Every structure is written in C-alpha cells, then in structure tokens.
Amino acid sequence: MGWYIFRRVLLMIPTVIGIMAINFILMQLVPGGPVQQMIGEMQGMGRGSMERVTGTGSDITSSDSGKSGISGNQDISNKYRGAQGLSPELLKRIEKIFGMDKPPLERFLSMMGRYLTFNFDKSLFLDKTVIEVLIEKLPVSISLGLWTTLLVYLISIPLGVRKAVRHGSSFDMWSSFVIIVCYAIPAFLFANLLIVVFAGGSFLRIFPLRGLVSDNWELLSWPSRILDYFWHMALPTIAMVINGFAFLALFTKNSFLEEIRKQYVITARAKGQSEGKILYGHVFRNAMLIVIAGFPAAFLGILFTGSLLIEVTFSLDGIGLLGYNALLKRDYPLVFGSLYFFEIIGLVMHLVNDLMYKLIDPRIDFASRDV
C-alpha cells in the first residue's frame, strides 16, 4: 500500500505539469489577452486609464502616441488589435506590467516554478492574490456542491434499493425511464426551465432569480437568514440534483443485485430469516460500502464539473462564475492558479477515494495493480 501511494504521488507531478502545459498552450492560441483587455479599456476611457496603467503618466507624453511612434505603431498593430494611436513604449510597458514581455516558454517555466512552492500571483484585475480570491469564492461552491451531493445520495440510495428489490417490475421499468430522461437533460437547460416557470420568467415568481442571499440578509434574524438562504439555494440545487442522481441510483441498484445473488443471502433465506432482516441486516451493509466509498469523488465531480453553468445561470458568486469571468478577461494568474490548485485537490481526492475502497474492502489489492 505504501509503495502504491508513493507511485501515485510521483505520477501526480507529470500529470499536473501536462495538464497545465496543455491549458497554457490553448490560452496562447485563443485570441485576446490581458494586454488586449487593457488596450480596449484605454481606448474607451482615454488618458485617465493610461495614467492608471503607467503610474503618473508623466513619462509618457502625448507626443509618444503621435508622429514619433507612427512607424513603431505599425509594427505593434500587427500584434495587438486596436493598438492604433498608442505608442510602442506604452505598449511595451503594458506588456511588462502583465508579464507578457517574455517568451511563452520562459513564462510557463517561471509560473510552474512558483506554483510548485504554492506561490501564486495576484489577479490582474481584482488586486488580490489567487488564494485570497479562491477563499472568498469557495464557500458558495462548497455549499452548492455539499447540498447537491447529500440530496443525490438521499434520493438515489432508497430509489436504487427499491429498484433492486422490485427488479423487473413495472416500478422498475417506469422509474428507469424517468432516470434516463433526467440523465439526458442538461443541468443548465433544466435550470433555465426552472427560472422560466418558478422565478418570474413567464409563469410563477416563487423563488429568487439570482444570488445566494437577499440584499437585506444582514438585517434579518437568524431563523429568517436560514430560510432565506435555502430559498435562494432551492432552484440551483434542484437543477444539479435532477441530473446527478441518475447514475448513482442505477449504481446502487446494481450493487444490491450483485449482493442479493450471493451465496450468503441464499443461506440466510434457507435458515428462515425474513426478507427485511436479510436486506437491511446483511445486504444493505455490504452493498453500501462501495457506494459510500465513492462519496469524495462524487462530491468533487459535482463541485467542479456541474457548478460552472449553474453558478453562471443563477449568478452565484462561486468558483464557477469566477472561472468564467477570469476566462472572459484573460486573467491568466487567476485562471492558471485556480486550475493548478484544484487539479492538486482533484488528484489527492482520487487517491483518497482509492484508499477508502481499500479500507472498506480489504480484498482490494493495490500493490498488485498498475498505477
């Protein structure tokens, strides 16, 4: 087991570097960037924005963006769209501010060198470090992911058990049809349907359209705060649960069917034990081990893969909406810093998930399997 953990940890290093390298290359190929963002802002806001970027603005005069920079501007205009009218000196200074004055390979190696020691940069547009921004936004996403995961388990386990007990019945047939339909519906599409029907889109206005709490939340009493919080969480959580419980329900059913067909169940029935005692005294405990062991991976999957579009749809200020806005603004430190941080968490959680399987079922032998 110790050798397996050591190999998995070593494997994390090239995995993280590979994922970061692929995303870094893709970000270089995508049009736009922080320099273009600042150029657009300066073109729209004029001299005041120029002074904010350059400091006092005294060292770059109006003549820098006049005739003296015409030839230089023509060259740089090929690199940055919309840079006409800005001097080459100013553009180079903007590049230096955002760290874009170095070759891509040098920037990538420098970034990974800092990230290996968890030395994250500041966000280009939020004036906070990546860790500060993540700590500020993470509670929203954890809250959404936690409630979704709990509801998914509370729905899927009883449903899966009932489907296993009544395997082949009409209940099993129509419930499987409902599960397949729910699994096929994209979460963001169902979220928009909920908004149209229940959040004042075209029909009812029962639930709020956006946000995690009301504007006057701090003025409410604690019971009212709790109710207000769940009132805002209702639609986003339902939108994620409707798409997330299908796989777990079928997995639970198959796990129970596998246990029910084992020899110890046949022996218990031959001894005259009741079906209820066999099901909940023996089968349930054994079948649930594999389901419960997958809780960390399920929570991680819901948190990082299902929350993006839901947070954007309901304007929830979590890591999903943060990542979306960071990509739009090409906030490279925030994009790559959060990617690195959560990639490490994801790999560690997958290792924990394997160790939980081993803890629950000692028959699993990791030492004899390939990493």
mmCIF file of C-alpha atoms in Angstrom:
data_model
loop_
_atom_site.group_PDB
_atom_site.id
_atom_site.type_symbol
_atom_site.label_atom_id
_atom_site.label_comp_id
_atom_site.label_asym_id
_atom_site.label_seq_id
_atom_site.Cartn_x
_atom_site.Cartn_y
_atom_site.Cartn_z
ATOM 1 C CA MET A 1 0.000 0.000 0.000
ATOM 2 C CA GLY A 2 2.808 2.418 0.875
ATOM 3 C CA TRP A 3 4.546 1.764 -2.461
ATOM 4 C CA TYR A 4 1.249 2.307 -4.307
ATOM 5 C CA ILE A 5 0.702 5.675 -2.588
ATOM 6 C CA PHE A 6 4.288 6.684 -3.379
ATOM 7 C CA ARG A 7 3.832 5.820 -7.061
ATOM 8 C CA ARG A 8 0.548 7.701 -7.253
ATOM 9 C CA VAL A 9 2.104 10.801 -5.706
ATOM 10 C CA LEU A 10 5.008 10.650 -8.157
ATOM 11 C CA LEU A 11 2.555 10.257 -11.025
ATOM 12 C CA MET A 12 0.770 13.430 -9.949
ATOM 13 C CA ILE A 13 3.794 15.554 -10.876
ATOM 14 C CA PRO A 14 3.863 14.855 -14.654
ATOM 15 C CA THR A 15 0.059 14.790 -14.698
ATOM 16 C CA VAL A 16 -0.210 18.292 -13.269
ATOM 17 C CA ILE A 17 2.577 19.616 -15.489
ATOM 18 C CA GLY A 18 0.977 18.067 -18.571
ATOM 19 C CA ILE A 19 -2.456 19.493 -17.814
ATOM 20 C CA MET A 20 -1.010 22.921 -17.086
ATOM 21 C CA ALA A 21 1.075 22.833 -20.288
ATOM 22 C CA ILE A 22 -1.899 21.900 -22.472
ATOM 23 C CA ASN A 23 -4.054 24.652 -20.996
ATOM 24 C CA PHE A 24 -1.209 27.159 -21.260
ATOM 25 C CA ILE A 25 -0.777 26.400 -24.961
ATOM 26 C CA LEU A 26 -4.515 26.654 -25.580
ATOM 27 C CA MET A 27 -4.675 30.009 -23.805
ATOM 28 C CA GLN A 28 -1.874 31.323 -26.043
ATOM 29 C CA LEU A 29 -3.808 30.276 -29.143
ATOM 30 C CA VAL A 30 -7.074 31.899 -28.067
ATOM 31 C CA PRO A 31 -7.449 35.452 -29.415
ATOM 32 C CA GLY A 32 -7.259 38.234 -26.869
ATOM 33 C CA GLY A 33 -5.320 38.540 -23.650
ATOM 34 C CA PRO A 34 -4.738 40.862 -20.688
ATOM 35 C CA VAL A 35 -2.818 43.331 -22.878
ATOM 36 C CA GLN A 36 -5.693 43.486 -25.354
ATOM 37 C CA GLN A 37 -8.103 43.917 -22.457
ATOM 38 C CA MET A 38 -6.136 46.905 -21.191
ATOM 39 C CA ILE A 39 -5.797 48.362 -24.697
ATOM 40 C CA GLY A 40 -9.549 48.199 -25.120
ATOM 41 C CA GLU A 41 -10.068 49.828 -21.730
ATOM 42 C CA MET A 42 -7.614 52.606 -22.558
ATOM 43 C CA GLN A 43 -9.178 53.245 -25.927
ATOM 44 C CA GLY A 44 -12.564 53.506 -24.264
ATOM 45 C CA MET A 45 -11.556 55.600 -21.235
ATOM 46 C CA GLY A 46 -8.799 57.740 -22.719
ATOM 47 C CA ARG A 47 -5.984 59.456 -20.856
ATOM 48 C CA GLY A 48 -7.194 58.637 -17.329
ATOM 49 C CA SER A 49 -6.850 54.923 -17.944
ATOM 50 C CA MET A 50 -3.402 55.470 -19.461
ATOM 51 C CA GLU A 51 -2.211 57.206 -16.301
ATOM 52 C CA ARG A 52 -3.586 54.390 -14.151
ATOM 53 C CA VAL A 53 -1.554 51.834 -16.088
ATOM 54 C CA THR A 54 1.676 53.834 -16.355
ATOM 55 C CA GLY A 55 1.661 55.240 -12.823
ATOM 56 C CA THR A 56 1.843 59.021 -13.014
ATOM 57 C CA GLY A 57 1.678 59.262 -16.781
ATOM 58 C CA SER A 58 4.419 61.902 -16.742
ATOM 59 C CA ASP A 59 6.995 59.769 -18.515
ATOM 60 C CA ILE A 60 4.786 59.037 -21.492
ATOM 61 C CA THR A 61 3.611 62.244 -23.085
ATOM 62 C CA SER A 62 1.113 62.837 -25.772
ATOM 63 C CA SER A 63 3.934 63.031 -28.275
ATOM 64 C CA ASP A 64 4.661 59.348 -27.601
ATOM 65 C CA SER A 65 1.413 58.437 -29.248
ATOM 66 C CA GLY A 66 1.851 60.994 -32.035
ATOM 67 C CA LYS A 67 4.120 61.177 -35.044
ATOM 68 C CA SER A 68 7.219 59.863 -33.286
ATOM 69 C CA GLY A 69 5.566 56.490 -32.792
ATOM 70 C CA ILE A 70 3.953 56.056 -36.203
ATOM 71 C CA SER A 71 6.441 53.526 -37.577
ATOM 72 C CA GLY A 72 6.566 51.623 -34.292
ATOM 73 C CA ASN A 73 2.795 51.592 -34.067
ATOM 74 C CA GLN A 74 2.507 49.985 -37.465
ATOM 75 C CA ASP A 75 4.616 47.022 -36.289
ATOM 76 C CA ILE A 76 2.857 46.589 -32.956
ATOM 77 C CA SER A 77 -0.583 46.949 -34.511
ATOM 78 C CA ASN A 78 0.016 43.590 -36.185
ATOM 79 C CA LYS A 79 0.449 42.055 -32.733
ATOM 80 C CA TYR A 80 -2.310 43.842 -30.815
ATOM 81 C CA ARG A 81 -5.585 44.650 -32.463
ATOM 82 C CA GLY A 82 -6.878 48.090 -31.601
ATOM 83 C CA ALA A 83 -3.449 49.450 -30.628
ATOM 84 C CA GLN A 84 -3.568 52.286 -33.159
ATOM 85 C CA GLY A 85 -2.860 55.620 -31.531
ATOM 86 C CA LEU A 86 -0.832 54.141 -28.670
ATOM 87 C CA SER A 87 2.945 54.450 -28.650
ATOM 88 C CA PRO A 88 5.231 51.402 -28.815
ATOM 89 C CA GLU A 89 6.775 52.482 -25.487
ATOM 90 C CA LEU A 90 3.385 52.394 -23.785
ATOM 91 C CA LEU A 91 2.533 49.000 -25.257
ATOM 92 C CA LYS A 92 5.850 47.575 -24.077
ATOM 93 C CA ARG A 93 5.207 48.941 -20.615
ATOM 94 C CA ILE A 94 1.773 47.324 -20.541
ATOM 95 C CA GLU A 95 3.359 44.041 -21.640
ATOM 96 C CA LYS A 96 5.865 44.282 -18.786
ATOM 97 C CA ILE A 97 3.152 45.032 -16.231
ATOM 98 C CA PHE A 98 1.256 41.891 -17.231
ATOM 99 C CA GLY A 99 4.405 39.801 -17.683
ATOM 100 C CA MET A 100 3.770 39.353 -21.397
ATOM 101 C CA ASP A 101 7.147 40.752 -22.465
ATOM 102 C CA LYS A 102 8.839 37.351 -22.108
ATOM 103 C CA PRO A 103 8.698 34.307 -24.432
ATOM 104 C CA PRO A 104 5.870 31.828 -23.681
ATOM 105 C CA LEU A 105 8.230 29.029 -22.615
ATOM 106 C CA GLU A 106 10.017 31.271 -20.142
ATOM 107 C CA ARG A 107 6.690 32.457 -18.728
ATOM 108 C CA PHE A 108 5.442 28.879 -18.349
ATOM 109 C CA LEU A 109 8.605 27.645 -16.602
ATOM 110 C CA SER A 110 8.619 30.657 -14.286
ATOM 111 C CA MET A 111 4.941 30.120 -13.465
ATOM 112 C CA MET A 112 5.387 26.405 -12.703
ATOM 113 C CA GLY A 113 8.440 27.165 -10.577
ATOM 114 C CA ARG A 114 6.340 29.467 -8.399
ATOM 115 C CA TYR A 115 3.360 27.118 -8.323
ATOM 116 C CA LEU A 116 5.465 24.180 -7.113
ATOM 117 C CA THR A 117 6.008 26.153 -3.906
ATOM 118 C CA PHE A 118 2.358 27.345 -3.925
ATOM 119 C CA ASN A 119 3.498 30.898 -4.570
ATOM 120 C CA PHE A 120 0.529 32.199 -6.549
ATOM 121 C CA ASP A 121 0.459 35.524 -8.322
ATOM 122 C CA LYS A 122 -2.006 38.364 -7.935
ATOM 123 C CA SER A 123 -5.098 38.562 -10.078
ATOM 124 C CA LEU A 124 -4.588 41.024 -12.899
ATOM 125 C CA PHE A 125 -7.918 42.753 -12.416
ATOM 126 C CA LEU A 126 -9.070 42.031 -8.832
ATOM 127 C CA ASP A 127 -5.948 43.269 -6.993
ATOM 128 C CA LYS A 128 -5.940 40.168 -4.775
ATOM 129 C CA THR A 129 -3.857 37.029 -4.712
ATOM 130 C CA VAL A 130 -5.311 33.908 -6.261
ATOM 131 C CA ILE A 131 -5.582 32.234 -2.852
ATOM 132 C CA GLU A 132 -7.459 35.216 -1.408
ATOM 133 C CA VAL A 133 -9.921 35.168 -4.292
ATOM 134 C CA LEU A 134 -10.463 31.391 -4.029
ATOM 135 C CA ILE A 135 -11.005 31.543 -0.272
ATOM 136 C CA GLU A 136 -13.562 34.293 -0.833
ATOM 137 C CA LYS A 137 -15.491 32.403 -3.534
ATOM 138 C CA LEU A 138 -15.079 28.786 -2.425
ATOM 139 C CA PRO A 139 -17.779 28.723 0.330
ATOM 140 C CA VAL A 140 -20.512 29.368 -2.247
ATOM 141 C CA SER A 141 -19.433 26.452 -4.444
ATOM 142 C CA ILE A 142 -18.855 24.140 -1.468
ATOM 143 C CA SER A 143 -22.318 24.980 -0.173
ATOM 144 C CA LEU A 144 -23.925 24.204 -3.523
ATOM 145 C CA GLY A 145 -21.872 21.038 -4.031
ATOM 146 C CA LEU A 146 -22.464 19.742 -0.499
ATOM 147 C CA TRP A 147 -26.243 20.111 -0.543
ATOM 148 C CA THR A 148 -26.413 18.658 -4.046
ATOM 149 C CA THR A 149 -24.322 15.635 -3.066
ATOM 150 C CA LEU A 150 -26.352 14.985 0.084
ATOM 151 C CA LEU A 151 -29.651 15.186 -1.796
ATOM 152 C CA VAL A 152 -28.322 12.986 -4.581
ATOM 153 C CA TYR A 153 -27.412 10.297 -2.032
ATOM 154 C CA LEU A 154 -30.682 10.661 -0.103
ATOM 155 C CA ILE A 155 -32.676 10.174 -3.313
ATOM 156 C CA SER A 156 -30.509 7.647 -5.130
ATOM 157 C CA ILE A 157 -29.919 5.123 -2.344
ATOM 158 C CA PRO A 158 -33.591 4.480 -1.395
ATOM 159 C CA LEU A 159 -34.561 4.519 -5.081
ATOM 160 C CA GLY A 160 -31.785 2.117 -6.029
ATOM 161 C CA VAL A 161 -32.647 -0.249 -3.175
ATOM 162 C CA ARG A 162 -36.312 -0.288 -4.138
ATOM 163 C CA LYS A 163 -35.458 -0.895 -7.792
ATOM 164 C CA ALA A 164 -33.216 -3.813 -6.805
ATOM 165 C CA VAL A 165 -35.865 -5.375 -4.561
ATOM 166 C CA ARG A 166 -38.529 -4.984 -7.253
ATOM 167 C CA HIS A 167 -36.246 -5.785 -10.180
ATOM 168 C CA GLY A 168 -38.221 -6.434 -13.369
ATOM 169 C CA SER A 169 -41.490 -4.998 -12.000
ATOM 170 C CA SER A 170 -43.472 -2.124 -13.504
ATOM 171 C CA PHE A 171 -41.983 0.207 -10.864
ATOM 172 C CA ASP A 172 -38.503 -0.740 -12.000
ATOM 173 C CA MET A 173 -39.436 -0.102 -15.639
ATOM 174 C CA TRP A 174 -41.048 3.322 -15.315
ATOM 175 C CA SER A 175 -38.517 4.531 -12.743
ATOM 176 C CA SER A 176 -35.715 3.556 -15.145
ATOM 177 C CA PHE A 177 -37.445 5.595 -17.854
ATOM 178 C CA VAL A 178 -37.612 8.622 -15.534
ATOM 179 C CA ILE A 179 -33.952 8.197 -14.590
ATOM 180 C CA ILE A 180 -32.877 8.045 -18.246
ATOM 181 C CA VAL A 181 -34.873 11.192 -19.061
ATOM 182 C CA CYS A 182 -33.386 13.074 -16.097
ATOM 183 C CA TYR A 183 -29.895 11.935 -17.021
ATOM 184 C CA ALA A 184 -30.367 13.127 -20.604
ATOM 185 C CA ILE A 185 -31.488 16.638 -19.622
ATOM 186 C CA PRO A 186 -28.523 19.065 -19.369
ATOM 187 C CA ALA A 187 -28.398 20.752 -15.977
ATOM 188 C CA PHE A 188 -28.161 24.276 -17.411
ATOM 189 C CA LEU A 189 -31.182 23.645 -19.673
ATOM 190 C CA PHE A 190 -33.258 22.416 -16.741
ATOM 191 C CA ALA A 191 -32.034 25.425 -14.732
ATOM 192 C CA ASN A 192 -33.392 27.784 -17.387
ATOM 193 C CA LEU A 193 -36.672 25.885 -17.359
ATOM 194 C CA LEU A 194 -36.918 26.336 -13.587
ATOM 195 C CA ILE A 195 -36.246 30.058 -13.988
ATOM 196 C CA VAL A 196 -38.958 30.413 -16.625
ATOM 197 C CA VAL A 197 -41.524 28.524 -14.556
ATOM 198 C CA PHE A 198 -40.705 29.417 -10.941
ATOM 199 C CA ALA A 199 -38.506 32.544 -10.941
ATOM 200 C CA GLY A 200 -40.664 35.053 -12.757
ATOM 201 C CA GLY A 201 -39.644 34.107 -16.279
ATOM 202 C CA SER A 202 -43.137 33.626 -17.711
ATOM 203 C CA PHE A 203 -45.281 31.932 -15.092
ATOM 204 C CA LEU A 204 -44.749 31.929 -11.325
ATOM 205 C CA ARG A 205 -42.467 34.087 -9.189
ATOM 206 C CA ILE A 206 -41.884 31.878 -6.181
ATOM 207 C CA PHE A 207 -38.097 31.765 -5.992
ATOM 208 C CA PRO A 208 -35.440 34.466 -6.462
ATOM 209 C CA LEU A 209 -33.712 34.694 -9.806
ATOM 210 C CA ARG A 210 -30.110 35.196 -8.672
ATOM 211 C CA GLY A 211 -27.783 35.410 -5.710
ATOM 212 C CA LEU A 212 -27.177 33.292 -2.628
ATOM 213 C CA VAL A 213 -28.999 35.550 -0.152
ATOM 214 C CA SER A 214 -31.229 38.607 -0.272
ATOM 215 C CA ASP A 215 -29.868 42.155 -0.181
ATOM 216 C CA ASN A 216 -31.251 42.702 3.337
ATOM 217 C CA TRP A 217 -29.888 39.384 4.639
ATOM 218 C CA GLU A 218 -27.742 41.004 7.337
ATOM 219 C CA LEU A 219 -30.802 42.754 8.768
ATOM 220 C CA LEU A 220 -32.758 39.520 9.172
ATOM 221 C CA SER A 221 -32.950 37.358 12.273
ATOM 222 C CA TRP A 222 -31.019 34.075 12.256
ATOM 223 C CA PRO A 223 -34.084 31.881 11.547
ATOM 224 C CA SER A 224 -35.027 34.214 8.697
ATOM 225 C CA ARG A 225 -31.458 34.133 7.400
ATOM 226 C CA ILE A 226 -31.511 30.339 7.259
ATOM 227 C CA LEU A 227 -34.851 30.317 5.441
ATOM 228 C CA ASP A 228 -33.645 32.996 3.042
ATOM 229 C CA TYR A 229 -30.506 31.000 2.301
ATOM 230 C CA PHE A 230 -32.432 27.807 1.478
ATOM 231 C CA TRP A 231 -34.954 29.867 -0.514
ATOM 232 C CA HIS A 232 -32.141 31.040 -2.780
ATOM 233 C CA MET A 233 -30.469 27.607 -2.900
ATOM 234 C CA ALA A 234 -33.606 25.707 -3.905
ATOM 235 C CA LEU A 235 -33.571 26.131 -7.690
ATOM 236 C CA PRO A 236 -29.796 25.777 -8.233
ATOM 237 C CA THR A 237 -29.700 22.643 -6.080
ATOM 238 C CA ILE A 238 -32.708 21.080 -7.832
ATOM 239 C CA ALA A 239 -31.131 21.814 -11.218
ATOM 240 C CA MET A 240 -27.970 19.942 -10.220
ATOM 241 C CA VAL A 241 -29.727 17.082 -8.402
ATOM 242 C CA ILE A 242 -32.021 16.245 -11.314
ATOM 243 C CA ASN A 243 -29.020 15.429 -13.472
ATOM 244 C CA GLY A 244 -26.807 13.917 -10.785
ATOM 245 C CA PHE A 245 -28.900 11.240 -9.078
ATOM 246 C CA ALA A 246 -29.451 9.035 -12.145
ATOM 247 C CA PHE A 247 -26.053 7.322 -12.257
ATOM 248 C CA LEU A 248 -25.906 6.753 -8.502
ATOM 249 C CA ALA A 249 -29.411 5.250 -8.425
ATOM 250 C CA LEU A 250 -28.525 2.694 -11.106
ATOM 251 C CA PHE A 251 -25.171 2.038 -9.435
ATOM 252 C CA THR A 252 -26.905 1.381 -6.119
ATOM 253 C CA LYS A 253 -29.388 -0.955 -7.791
ATOM 254 C CA ASN A 254 -26.660 -2.983 -9.494
ATOM 255 C CA SER A 255 -24.657 -3.146 -6.267
ATOM 256 C CA PHE A 256 -27.680 -4.552 -4.399
ATOM 257 C CA LEU A 257 -28.493 -7.037 -7.164
ATOM 258 C CA GLU A 258 -24.937 -8.327 -7.033
ATOM 259 C CA GLU A 259 -25.147 -8.849 -3.270
ATOM 260 C CA ILE A 260 -28.620 -10.383 -3.361
ATOM 261 C CA ARG A 261 -27.401 -13.105 -5.714
ATOM 262 C CA LYS A 262 -24.504 -14.140 -3.448
ATOM 263 C CA GLN A 263 -24.370 -17.394 -1.501
ATOM 264 C CA TYR A 264 -24.729 -15.883 1.978
ATOM 265 C CA VAL A 265 -28.155 -14.469 1.037
ATOM 266 C CA ILE A 266 -29.298 -17.879 -0.186
ATOM 267 C CA THR A 267 -28.037 -19.399 3.073
ATOM 268 C CA ALA A 268 -29.859 -16.791 5.172
ATOM 269 C CA ARG A 269 -33.089 -17.481 3.332
ATOM 270 C CA ALA A 270 -32.618 -21.222 3.839
ATOM 271 C CA LYS A 271 -32.319 -20.582 7.594
ATOM 272 C CA GLY A 272 -35.723 -18.903 7.535
ATOM 273 C CA GLN A 273 -34.645 -15.289 8.090
ATOM 274 C CA SER A 274 -37.103 -12.649 6.979
ATOM 275 C CA GLU A 275 -36.504 -10.670 3.781
ATOM 276 C CA GLY A 276 -36.345 -7.451 5.778
ATOM 277 C CA LYS A 277 -33.596 -8.777 8.052
ATOM 278 C CA ILE A 278 -31.664 -10.185 5.092
ATOM 279 C CA LEU A 279 -31.967 -6.966 3.120
ATOM 280 C CA TYR A 280 -31.158 -4.462 5.860
ATOM 281 C CA GLY A 281 -29.131 -6.674 8.188
ATOM 282 C CA HIS A 282 -26.742 -8.136 5.622
ATOM 283 C CA VAL A 283 -27.204 -6.953 2.036
ATOM 284 C CA PHE A 284 -27.583 -3.230 2.778
ATOM 285 C CA ARG A 285 -24.374 -3.045 4.797
ATOM 286 C CA ASN A 286 -22.297 -4.849 2.195
ATOM 287 C CA ALA A 287 -23.817 -3.134 -0.844
ATOM 288 C CA MET A 288 -23.490 0.352 0.622
ATOM 289 C CA LEU A 289 -19.767 0.047 1.277
ATOM 290 C CA ILE A 290 -18.840 0.606 -2.355
ATOM 291 C CA VAL A 291 -21.421 3.388 -2.731
ATOM 292 C CA ILE A 292 -20.321 5.318 0.356
ATOM 293 C CA ALA A 293 -16.658 4.897 -0.563
ATOM 294 C CA GLY A 294 -17.316 6.908 -3.709
ATOM 295 C CA PHE A 295 -18.640 9.927 -1.788
ATOM 296 C CA PRO A 296 -15.413 12.023 -2.055
ATOM 297 C CA ALA A 297 -15.197 11.517 -5.819
ATOM 298 C CA ALA A 298 -18.917 12.243 -6.241
ATOM 299 C CA PHE A 299 -18.680 15.455 -4.254
ATOM 300 C CA LEU A 300 -15.615 16.536 -6.191
ATOM 301 C CA GLY A 301 -17.295 15.824 -9.518
ATOM 302 C CA ILE A 302 -20.411 17.779 -8.603
ATOM 303 C CA LEU A 303 -18.377 20.657 -7.190
ATOM 304 C CA PHE A 304 -16.013 21.187 -10.122
ATOM 305 C CA THR A 305 -17.862 19.904 -13.177
ATOM 306 C CA GLY A 306 -21.502 20.684 -12.521
ATOM 307 C CA SER A 307 -21.410 24.060 -10.821
ATOM 308 C CA LEU A 308 -19.996 26.252 -13.604
ATOM 309 C CA LEU A 309 -23.092 26.724 -15.757
ATOM 310 C CA ILE A 310 -25.411 26.664 -12.735
ATOM 311 C CA GLU A 311 -23.466 29.447 -10.996
ATOM 312 C CA VAL A 312 -23.460 31.487 -14.193
ATOM 313 C CA THR A 313 -27.188 30.898 -14.736
ATOM 314 C CA PHE A 314 -28.184 31.881 -11.203
ATOM 315 C CA SER A 315 -25.433 34.498 -10.713
ATOM 316 C CA LEU A 316 -23.963 32.653 -7.722
ATOM 317 C CA ASP A 317 -20.616 34.213 -6.836
ATOM 318 C CA GLY A 318 -18.640 30.969 -6.568
ATOM 319 C CA ILE A 319 -15.629 29.441 -8.251
ATOM 320 C CA GLY A 320 -17.638 28.519 -11.354
ATOM 321 C CA LEU A 321 -18.662 32.108 -12.055
ATOM 322 C CA LEU A 322 -15.185 33.243 -11.020
ATOM 323 C CA GLY A 323 -13.554 30.952 -13.577
ATOM 324 C CA TYR A 324 -15.982 32.086 -16.261
ATOM 325 C CA ASN A 325 -15.215 35.754 -15.654
ATOM 326 C CA ALA A 326 -11.468 35.056 -15.428
ATOM 327 C CA LEU A 327 -11.547 33.416 -18.854
ATOM 328 C CA LEU A 328 -13.503 36.303 -20.344
ATOM 329 C CA LYS A 329 -10.985 38.831 -19.012
ATOM 330 C CA ARG A 330 -7.995 36.600 -19.761
ATOM 331 C CA ASP A 331 -6.897 36.901 -16.150
ATOM 332 C CA TYR A 332 -4.058 34.414 -16.595
ATOM 333 C CA PRO A 333 -2.817 34.266 -12.974
ATOM 334 C CA LEU A 334 -6.337 33.543 -11.743
ATOM 335 C CA VAL A 335 -7.068 31.013 -14.496
ATOM 336 C CA PHE A 336 -3.854 29.025 -14.102
ATOM 337 C CA GLY A 337 -3.590 29.462 -10.332
ATOM 338 C CA SER A 338 -7.101 28.121 -9.720
ATOM 339 C CA LEU A 339 -6.558 25.350 -12.287
ATOM 340 C CA TYR A 340 -3.367 24.233 -10.540
ATOM 341 C CA PHE A 341 -4.926 24.442 -7.071
ATOM 342 C CA PHE A 342 -7.997 22.399 -7.939
ATOM 343 C CA GLU A 343 -6.063 19.932 -10.059
ATOM 344 C CA ILE A 344 -3.958 19.102 -6.992
ATOM 345 C CA ILE A 345 -7.117 18.736 -4.905
ATOM 346 C CA GLY A 346 -8.707 16.519 -7.548
ATOM 347 C CA LEU A 347 -5.746 14.162 -7.769
ATOM 348 C CA VAL A 348 -5.472 13.928 -3.981
ATOM 349 C CA MET A 349 -9.196 13.225 -3.655
ATOM 350 C CA HIS A 350 -8.979 10.437 -6.228
ATOM 351 C CA LEU A 351 -6.166 8.896 -4.189
ATOM 352 C CA VAL A 352 -8.264 9.223 -1.023
ATOM 353 C CA ASN A 353 -11.135 7.579 -2.891
ATOM 354 C CA ASP A 354 -8.964 4.554 -3.724
ATOM 355 C CA LEU A 355 -7.751 4.333 -0.137
ATOM 356 C CA MET A 356 -11.348 4.373 1.108
ATOM 357 C CA TYR A 357 -12.150 1.439 -1.163
ATOM 358 C CA LYS A 358 -9.198 -0.418 0.347
ATOM 359 C CA LEU A 359 -10.275 0.474 3.877
ATOM 360 C CA ILE A 360 -13.831 -0.693 3.274
ATOM 361 C CA ASP A 361 -12.962 -3.801 1.272
ATOM 362 C CA PRO A 362 -9.591 -5.329 2.331
ATOM 363 C CA ARG A 363 -9.814 -7.750 -0.599
ATOM 364 C CA ILE A 364 -8.768 -4.926 -2.941
ATOM 365 C CA ASP A 365 -5.050 -5.236 -3.544
ATOM 366 C CA PHE A 366 -3.487 -2.035 -4.848
ATOM 367 C CA ALA A 367 0.025 -3.400 -4.544
ATOM 368 C CA SER A 368 -0.553 -5.824 -7.430
ATOM 369 C CA ARG A 369 -2.185 -3.368 -9.831
ATOM 370 C CA ASP A 370 -0.578 -0.954 -12.224
ATOM 371 C CA VAL A 371 -0.888 2.751 -11.459
#
